[in-house]
Amino acid sequence: MEGPAPWEIMKYVVVVGDGMGDYSYDALGGRTLLEYARTPHLDRLAQESTLGLLETIPHGFPPGSDVGNMTLLGYDPRRYYTGRAPLEAASMGISLDQHDIAIRCNLVTLSDDHKILRDYSAGHIPTELARRLISTLNRELGTKEFEFHPGVSYRHLLVWRNAPITPTDLKLTPPHEIPDQPIEPYLPNIPALEELIRRSWDLLDGLRANSIWLWGAGQAPSMPTLRERFGITGSVISAVDLIKGLGVYAGLAVQSVPGATGYLDTNYAGKVHAALQSLQEHEFVYVHIEAPDECGHQGRLDLKLRAIEDFDEKVIGPLLEGLKANYERFSVLVTTDHYTPVRDRVHVAAPVPFALYQSTQARRQAHLAFHEKAAQTTGVYIAEGHRLLGLLLGR
């Protein structure tokens, strides 16, 4: 007996606008950014979907993209989370032994006297320049214990081989959580790590990226793949090593997209094309868009609005068009991993809106739209966020 035709096989798509959640603002007439922005494709999707609120950050966990996206990929952080940096290490092909600790290493901008943290991203430093600086740091500060590994833009890694401590011994603060604050209270509590930061100052003197900042430490987790759990194969598409690393642990193929920067200038069309191409081979694809989060950290209302409207116009619209043209049976989950409010410039744990669309069960609810307030009115609420993927997959 012949199997189903390719267009009859169910396809599953998750699209994450990182940090899209936000508050209401007087400048927007008391509306949130998602409520104010022009998002016709998201709103149409919400009208034809199950719309509701979702908890992505379990109580007591840091409200970061690591925890939020682990939840959205169907993994309970209370069981699987060991830290951010080891996920990025997996994306970069860095092997971690049992006692190795991976630590996120940002290139940042401090004030001229090295007392205030001015910019967690060193002005979104270009990747090629950043790689040269990390190479210099590894040559001058690297040892058998400490290895510097280059990533993308400001995002890099320090690996502490055979560390004599565990990650729970470390007190490290994400730089995006302390904008324009004195760094002294937030320097690492381990002298060897604080010394690396201070020694970087001479090597980076006179540059906009005039310091490193260490945070997000962890050891390699042990996670079953999505194929082992749900019997599916899939891929992940993101500019961010963290998301790619989660994909590696989930057993997903990592799709590289030229020009994917994680910012407003990213290659949106390339990501959509890669997603649709991936579905020719796999049942599942996870598409991650970083720009809204970056603009929230910058405290720029105008830029975050642009990022949300780009997400709608350049990702959701063409992706839905491509799915409808090629497949009769597909499900799409659109959501965000956490709030990154323009007002606060840091991550915030709050229930986030989600829309779960199924082509076989489409509905029409004209009063709905894709934003926080509309999602609250439906009464749909998922407290155990990691269970939502199973609902998407019908498992």
Short mmCIF file of C-alpha atoms in Angstrom, two decimals:
data_model
loop_
_atom_site.label_atom_id
_atom_site.label_comp_id
_atom_site.label_asym_id
_atom_site.label_seq_id
_atom_site.Cartn_x
_atom_site.Cartn_y
_atom_site.Cartn_z
CA MET A 1 0.00 0.00 0.00
CA GLU A 2 1.36 3.41 -0.93
CA GLY A 3 1.92 5.99 1.79
CA PRO A 4 0.38 9.47 1.80
CA ALA A 5 1.47 12.00 -0.81
CA PRO A 6 4.02 14.59 0.43
CA TRP A 7 1.41 17.36 0.61
CA GLU A 8 -0.81 15.13 2.78
CA ILE A 9 1.82 14.60 5.52
CA MET A 10 1.30 16.79 8.58
CA LYS A 11 3.91 19.53 8.97
CA TYR A 12 4.62 21.39 12.20
CA VAL A 13 6.13 24.88 12.47
CA VAL A 14 7.08 26.89 15.57
CA VAL A 15 7.89 30.58 15.05
CA VAL A 16 9.33 32.53 17.99
CA GLY A 17 9.63 36.31 18.06
CA ASP A 18 12.18 36.60 20.85
CA GLY A 19 11.23 39.10 23.57
CA MET A 20 8.12 40.42 21.77
CA GLY A 21 6.04 40.61 24.95
CA ASP A 22 5.77 44.07 26.48
CA TYR A 23 3.70 46.49 28.54
CA SER A 24 1.25 49.24 27.62
CA TYR A 25 2.67 52.72 26.94
CA ASP A 26 1.09 56.16 27.04
CA ALA A 27 3.00 57.04 23.87
CA LEU A 28 1.06 54.25 22.12
CA GLY A 29 -2.31 55.34 23.46
CA GLY A 30 -2.24 52.83 26.29
CA ARG A 31 -1.55 49.92 23.96
CA THR A 32 1.23 47.34 23.98
CA LEU A 33 3.64 47.16 21.06
CA LEU A 34 2.00 44.02 19.67
CA GLU A 35 -1.37 45.76 20.01
CA TYR A 36 -0.17 48.98 18.34
CA ALA A 37 2.00 47.55 15.57
CA ARG A 38 0.56 46.86 12.12
CA THR A 39 0.46 43.04 12.09
CA PRO A 40 -2.27 41.87 9.68
CA HIS A 41 -0.83 38.37 9.25
CA LEU A 42 -0.48 37.75 12.98
CA ASP A 43 -3.98 39.09 13.61
CA ARG A 44 -5.52 36.92 10.89
CA LEU A 45 -3.66 33.93 12.32
CA ALA A 46 -5.00 34.69 15.81
CA GLN A 47 -8.55 34.82 14.47
CA GLU A 48 -8.19 31.34 12.98
CA SER A 49 -6.29 29.79 15.90
CA THR A 50 -6.47 28.82 19.51
CA LEU A 51 -5.27 32.02 21.17
CA GLY A 52 -4.14 32.11 24.78
CA LEU A 53 -1.45 32.76 27.36
CA LEU A 54 1.51 30.55 28.14
CA GLU A 55 3.99 30.34 31.00
CA THR A 56 7.48 29.85 29.57
CA ILE A 57 9.57 30.56 32.69
CA PRO A 58 9.03 28.19 35.65
CA HIS A 59 9.00 29.81 39.08
CA GLY A 60 12.50 30.48 40.36
CA PHE A 61 14.21 30.34 36.96
CA PRO A 62 15.88 33.32 35.27
CA PRO A 63 13.64 34.82 32.56
CA GLY A 64 16.06 34.24 29.71
CA SER A 65 15.89 32.95 26.16
CA ASP A 66 17.62 29.75 27.28
CA VAL A 67 14.84 28.80 29.70
CA GLY A 68 12.05 30.19 27.51
CA ASN A 69 13.08 28.40 24.32
CA MET A 70 13.83 25.17 26.17
CA THR A 71 10.22 25.32 27.35
CA LEU A 72 8.92 26.03 23.86
CA LEU A 73 10.87 23.05 22.49
CA GLY A 74 8.98 20.84 24.92
CA TYR A 75 11.59 20.38 27.64
CA ASP A 76 10.79 21.12 31.28
CA PRO A 77 13.64 23.40 32.50
CA ARG A 78 13.13 22.05 36.01
CA ARG A 79 14.41 18.73 34.69
CA TYR A 80 16.84 19.63 31.91
CA TYR A 81 18.24 23.14 32.44
CA THR A 82 21.92 23.33 33.45
CA GLY A 83 22.83 26.82 32.19
CA ARG A 84 22.96 28.86 29.02
CA ALA A 85 26.54 28.61 27.84
CA PRO A 86 26.72 24.81 27.39
CA LEU A 87 23.86 25.08 24.90
CA GLU A 88 25.86 27.62 22.90
CA ALA A 89 28.92 25.37 23.14
CA ALA A 90 26.96 22.57 21.44
CA SER A 91 26.12 24.89 18.55
CA MET A 92 29.78 25.83 18.17
CA GLY A 93 30.94 22.21 18.18
CA ILE A 94 32.77 22.56 21.50
CA SER A 95 32.90 19.32 23.49
CA LEU A 96 32.51 19.55 27.25
CA ASP A 97 33.82 16.88 29.61
CA GLN A 98 32.18 16.10 32.93
CA HIS A 99 33.99 18.78 34.95
CA ASP A 100 34.21 21.46 32.25
CA ILE A 101 32.17 24.65 32.63
CA ALA A 102 31.09 26.76 29.67
CA ILE A 103 30.63 30.47 30.38
CA ARG A 104 29.10 33.08 28.09
CA CYS A 105 31.65 35.79 27.23
CA ASN A 106 30.18 39.05 25.92
CA LEU A 107 32.19 41.83 24.38
CA VAL A 108 30.76 44.90 26.12
CA THR A 109 31.29 48.62 26.46
CA LEU A 110 32.18 50.00 29.89
CA SER A 111 32.58 53.66 30.78
CA ASP A 112 36.07 55.09 30.28
CA ASP A 113 36.89 54.47 33.95
CA HIS A 114 35.58 50.87 33.71
CA LYS A 115 32.99 51.49 36.41
CA ILE A 116 29.66 51.58 34.51
CA LEU A 117 28.25 49.06 32.03
CA ARG A 118 27.18 51.13 29.02
CA ASP A 119 26.36 48.56 26.32
CA TYR A 120 25.96 44.79 26.68
CA SER A 121 26.66 44.32 22.93
CA ALA A 122 29.51 46.79 22.25
CA GLY A 123 27.32 48.44 19.65
CA HIS A 124 26.41 45.08 18.08
CA ILE A 125 30.05 44.68 17.11
CA PRO A 126 30.57 43.12 13.65
CA THR A 127 31.41 39.43 13.80
CA GLU A 128 34.71 39.62 11.93
CA LEU A 129 36.09 42.31 14.23
CA ALA A 130 34.82 40.44 17.27
CA ARG A 131 36.53 37.23 16.14
CA ARG A 132 39.85 39.02 15.86
CA LEU A 133 39.47 40.42 19.38
CA ILE A 134 38.54 37.01 20.83
CA SER A 135 41.56 35.50 19.07
CA THR A 136 43.76 38.13 20.70
CA LEU A 137 42.22 37.47 24.10
CA ASN A 138 42.77 33.73 23.73
CA ARG A 139 46.39 34.28 22.72
CA GLU A 140 47.11 36.63 25.63
CA LEU A 141 44.82 35.31 28.38
CA GLY A 142 44.09 31.74 27.33
CA THR A 143 45.65 28.82 29.22
CA LYS A 144 45.14 25.08 29.56
CA GLU A 145 42.35 25.97 31.96
CA PHE A 146 40.71 28.85 30.10
CA GLU A 147 39.81 28.82 26.41
CA PHE A 148 38.16 31.68 24.52
CA HIS A 149 35.96 30.64 21.58
CA PRO A 150 34.56 33.12 19.02
CA GLY A 151 30.85 33.26 18.24
CA VAL A 152 28.67 35.82 16.47
CA SER A 153 28.81 39.60 17.04
CA TYR A 154 29.15 40.20 20.79
CA ARG A 155 28.29 36.62 21.81
CA HIS A 156 31.29 34.39 22.64
CA LEU A 157 32.33 31.65 25.05
CA LEU A 158 34.90 30.97 27.73
CA VAL A 159 35.44 27.30 28.57
CA TRP A 160 36.94 26.45 31.97
CA ARG A 161 38.47 23.01 31.60
CA ASN A 162 38.43 20.65 34.57
CA ALA A 163 37.05 23.41 36.79
CA PRO A 164 37.62 22.91 40.53
CA ILE A 165 34.12 24.27 41.23
CA THR A 166 30.58 23.70 40.01
CA PRO A 167 28.32 26.25 38.28
CA THR A 168 26.28 26.57 41.47
CA ASP A 169 29.37 28.07 43.14
CA LEU A 170 29.33 30.97 40.67
CA LYS A 171 27.49 34.27 40.99
CA LEU A 172 27.36 35.81 37.53
CA THR A 173 24.99 38.49 36.22
CA PRO A 174 23.85 38.90 32.59
CA PRO A 175 25.10 42.27 31.28
CA HIS A 176 21.76 43.11 29.67
CA GLU A 177 20.22 43.11 33.16
CA ILE A 178 22.44 45.92 34.47
CA PRO A 179 22.36 48.68 31.81
CA ASP A 180 24.06 51.90 32.93
CA GLN A 181 24.74 50.46 36.39
CA PRO A 182 28.03 50.23 38.34
CA ILE A 183 29.72 46.89 37.64
CA GLU A 184 31.46 46.46 41.01
CA PRO A 185 28.54 44.66 42.75
CA TYR A 186 28.16 42.32 39.77
CA LEU A 187 31.72 41.22 39.08
CA PRO A 188 32.26 37.43 39.35
CA ASN A 189 32.60 36.06 42.85
CA ILE A 190 35.48 33.83 41.75
CA PRO A 191 38.82 35.76 41.70
CA ALA A 192 40.15 33.93 38.62
CA LEU A 193 37.17 35.07 36.53
CA GLU A 194 37.22 38.63 37.85
CA GLU A 195 40.91 38.77 36.97
CA LEU A 196 40.18 37.76 33.36
CA ILE A 197 37.71 40.63 33.06
CA ARG A 198 40.14 43.15 34.51
CA ARG A 199 43.05 41.91 32.36
CA SER A 200 40.92 42.30 29.24
CA TRP A 201 40.79 46.06 29.83
CA ASP A 202 44.40 46.68 28.79
CA LEU A 203 44.10 44.44 25.74
CA LEU A 204 40.93 46.17 24.56
CA ASP A 205 41.87 49.70 25.59
CA GLY A 206 40.57 52.42 23.29
CA LEU A 207 37.99 50.20 21.58
CA ARG A 208 34.24 50.42 21.83
CA ALA A 209 34.40 46.77 22.91
CA ASN A 210 36.63 47.63 25.85
CA SER A 211 35.87 44.69 28.15
CA ILE A 212 34.62 41.13 28.34
CA TRP A 213 31.74 40.14 30.61
CA LEU A 214 31.22 36.61 31.93
CA TRP A 215 27.83 35.05 32.71
CA GLY A 216 25.48 32.15 31.94
CA ALA A 217 27.74 29.35 33.23
CA GLY A 218 26.76 25.71 33.06
CA GLN A 219 27.76 22.13 32.36
CA ALA A 220 26.60 19.87 29.53
CA PRO A 221 22.97 18.74 29.95
CA SER A 222 21.51 15.34 29.11
CA MET A 223 18.39 15.62 26.96
CA PRO A 224 16.45 13.11 24.83
CA THR A 225 15.89 14.10 21.22
CA LEU A 226 12.52 15.05 19.79
CA ARG A 227 12.72 11.95 17.63
CA GLU A 228 13.11 9.82 20.75
CA ARG A 229 10.23 11.61 22.45
CA PHE A 230 7.79 12.23 19.61
CA GLY A 231 9.04 10.26 16.63
CA ILE A 232 9.69 13.35 14.47
CA THR A 233 12.68 14.79 12.67
CA GLY A 234 13.19 18.50 12.20
CA SER A 235 15.44 21.50 11.93
CA VAL A 236 16.18 24.75 13.74
CA ILE A 237 16.74 28.13 12.08
CA SER A 238 18.27 30.96 14.10
CA ALA A 239 21.13 33.45 14.09
CA VAL A 240 21.80 32.75 17.77
CA ASP A 241 24.16 30.02 18.99
CA LEU A 242 21.99 29.45 22.05
CA ILE A 243 18.99 28.40 19.93
CA LYS A 244 21.15 26.35 17.58
CA GLY A 245 22.64 24.56 20.59
CA LEU A 246 19.20 23.75 21.94
CA GLY A 247 18.46 22.33 18.52
CA VAL A 248 21.57 20.16 18.65
CA TYR A 249 20.54 18.66 21.98
CA ALA A 250 16.99 18.19 20.64
CA GLY A 251 18.39 16.26 17.68
CA LEU A 252 17.39 18.89 15.13
CA ALA A 253 19.38 19.73 12.01
CA VAL A 254 20.87 23.22 12.27
CA GLN A 255 20.14 25.25 9.12
CA SER A 256 22.68 27.99 8.42
CA VAL A 257 21.26 31.06 6.68
CA PRO A 258 23.70 33.55 5.10
CA GLY A 259 23.12 37.05 6.42
CA ALA A 260 21.31 35.92 9.58
CA THR A 261 22.53 38.47 12.14
CA GLY A 262 20.02 38.34 14.98
CA TYR A 263 19.16 42.01 14.44
CA LEU A 264 16.99 44.24 12.24
CA ASP A 265 19.25 43.66 9.24
CA THR A 266 18.88 39.89 9.35
CA ASN A 267 18.02 37.87 6.27
CA TYR A 268 14.31 37.28 6.91
CA ALA A 269 13.62 35.98 3.42
CA GLY A 270 16.48 33.51 3.73
CA LYS A 271 15.07 32.17 6.99
CA VAL A 272 11.61 31.66 5.49
CA HIS A 273 13.10 29.96 2.43
CA ALA A 274 15.21 27.69 4.64
CA ALA A 275 12.15 26.76 6.72
CA LEU A 276 10.06 25.82 3.69
CA GLN A 277 12.95 23.88 2.16
CA SER A 278 13.53 22.02 5.41
CA LEU A 279 9.91 20.86 5.49
CA GLN A 280 10.46 18.99 2.24
CA GLU A 281 12.67 16.61 4.24
CA HIS A 282 11.41 16.94 7.83
CA GLU A 283 8.07 17.16 9.61
CA PHE A 284 9.10 19.91 12.03
CA VAL A 285 10.90 23.26 11.91
CA TYR A 286 11.67 25.77 14.68
CA VAL A 287 12.19 29.34 13.43
CA HIS A 288 13.66 31.87 15.87
CA ILE A 289 13.75 35.64 15.26
CA GLU A 290 15.97 37.61 17.65
CA ALA A 291 15.44 41.25 16.61
CA PRO A 292 12.52 42.21 18.93
CA ASP A 293 14.56 41.16 21.96
CA GLU A 294 17.60 43.17 20.90
CA CYS A 295 15.50 46.29 20.37
CA GLY A 296 13.85 45.86 23.76
CA HIS A 297 17.27 45.73 25.41
CA GLN A 298 18.14 48.97 23.66
CA GLY A 299 15.08 50.67 25.13
CA ARG A 300 13.95 51.78 21.66
CA LEU A 301 10.18 51.86 21.19
CA ASP A 302 10.53 52.76 17.51
CA LEU A 303 12.98 49.96 16.75
CA LYS A 304 10.98 47.30 18.58
CA LEU A 305 7.85 48.33 16.70
CA ARG A 306 9.80 47.98 13.46
CA ALA A 307 11.08 44.55 14.54
CA ILE A 308 7.53 43.34 15.28
CA GLU A 309 6.17 44.66 11.99
CA ASP A 310 9.09 43.06 10.12
CA PHE A 311 8.33 39.79 11.92
CA ASP A 312 4.76 39.97 10.64
CA GLU A 313 5.47 41.15 7.10
CA LYS A 314 8.71 39.33 6.32
CA VAL A 315 8.29 36.09 8.28
CA ILE A 316 4.69 35.25 9.18
CA GLY A 317 3.12 36.43 5.90
CA PRO A 318 5.41 34.62 3.43
CA LEU A 319 5.75 31.56 5.66
CA LEU A 320 1.98 31.06 5.83
CA GLU A 321 1.71 31.68 2.09
CA GLY A 322 4.33 29.03 1.40
CA LEU A 323 2.71 26.52 3.74
CA LYS A 324 -0.75 26.97 2.22
CA ALA A 325 0.66 26.65 -1.30
CA ASN A 326 2.48 23.39 -0.58
CA TYR A 327 0.65 21.52 2.17
CA GLU A 328 -2.93 20.62 2.97
CA ARG A 329 -2.16 19.57 6.53
CA PHE A 330 -0.01 21.73 8.79
CA SER A 331 0.04 23.28 12.24
CA VAL A 332 1.76 26.54 13.23
CA LEU A 333 2.59 27.82 16.70
CA VAL A 334 3.53 31.51 16.94
CA THR A 335 4.63 32.89 20.28
CA THR A 336 7.45 34.57 22.21
CA ASP A 337 9.76 33.26 24.90
CA HIS A 338 9.46 36.10 27.44
CA TYR A 339 8.89 39.83 27.76
CA THR A 340 11.73 42.24 26.98
CA PRO A 341 10.01 45.54 27.85
CA VAL A 342 11.35 48.71 26.30
CA ARG A 343 10.68 50.39 29.64
CA ASP A 344 12.90 48.03 31.64
CA ARG A 345 15.42 46.89 28.99
CA VAL A 346 15.70 43.51 30.72
CA HIS A 347 13.96 40.15 30.46
CA VAL A 348 10.75 39.75 32.45
CA ALA A 349 8.87 36.56 33.29
CA ALA A 350 5.20 36.97 32.39
CA PRO A 351 2.55 34.88 30.61
CA VAL A 352 3.13 35.34 26.87
CA PRO A 353 0.58 35.22 24.03
CA PHE A 354 0.48 32.24 21.70
CA ALA A 355 -1.54 31.33 18.64
CA LEU A 356 -1.87 27.65 17.70
CA TYR A 357 -3.18 27.24 14.14
CA GLN A 358 -4.23 23.92 12.61
CA SER A 359 -5.15 23.87 8.94
CA THR A 360 -7.58 21.03 9.55
CA GLN A 361 -9.44 22.91 12.28
CA ALA A 362 -9.29 26.56 11.24
CA ARG A 363 -11.90 28.82 12.79
CA ARG A 364 -12.90 32.45 12.42
CA GLN A 365 -13.09 34.78 15.43
CA ALA A 366 -13.04 38.28 13.98
CA HIS A 367 -12.81 40.03 17.35
CA LEU A 368 -9.36 38.58 18.14
CA ALA A 369 -5.86 39.83 17.36
CA PHE A 370 -2.37 38.72 18.29
CA HIS A 371 -1.40 40.62 21.40
CA GLU A 372 -1.21 40.21 25.16
CA LYS A 373 -4.63 41.67 26.03
CA ALA A 374 -6.56 39.70 23.42
CA ALA A 375 -4.87 36.48 24.54
CA GLN A 376 -5.96 37.17 28.10
CA THR A 377 -9.62 37.53 27.10
CA THR A 378 -9.88 33.99 25.71
CA GLY A 379 -9.41 32.31 29.08
CA VAL A 380 -6.95 29.83 27.55
CA TYR A 381 -3.97 29.50 29.87
CA ILE A 382 -1.18 26.90 29.88
CA ALA A 383 0.78 26.93 33.13
CA GLU A 384 3.08 24.04 32.17
CA GLY A 385 4.54 25.67 29.08
CA HIS A 386 6.66 22.71 28.04
CA ARG A 387 3.44 20.77 27.32
CA LEU A 388 2.43 23.07 24.47
CA LEU A 389 4.70 21.37 21.93
CA GLY A 390 2.87 18.11 22.57
CA LEU A 391 -0.41 19.88 21.84
CA LEU A 392 1.03 21.22 18.58
CA LEU A 393 2.13 17.72 17.59
CA GLY A 394 -1.15 16.14 18.71
CA ARG A 395 0.71 13.86 21.09
#
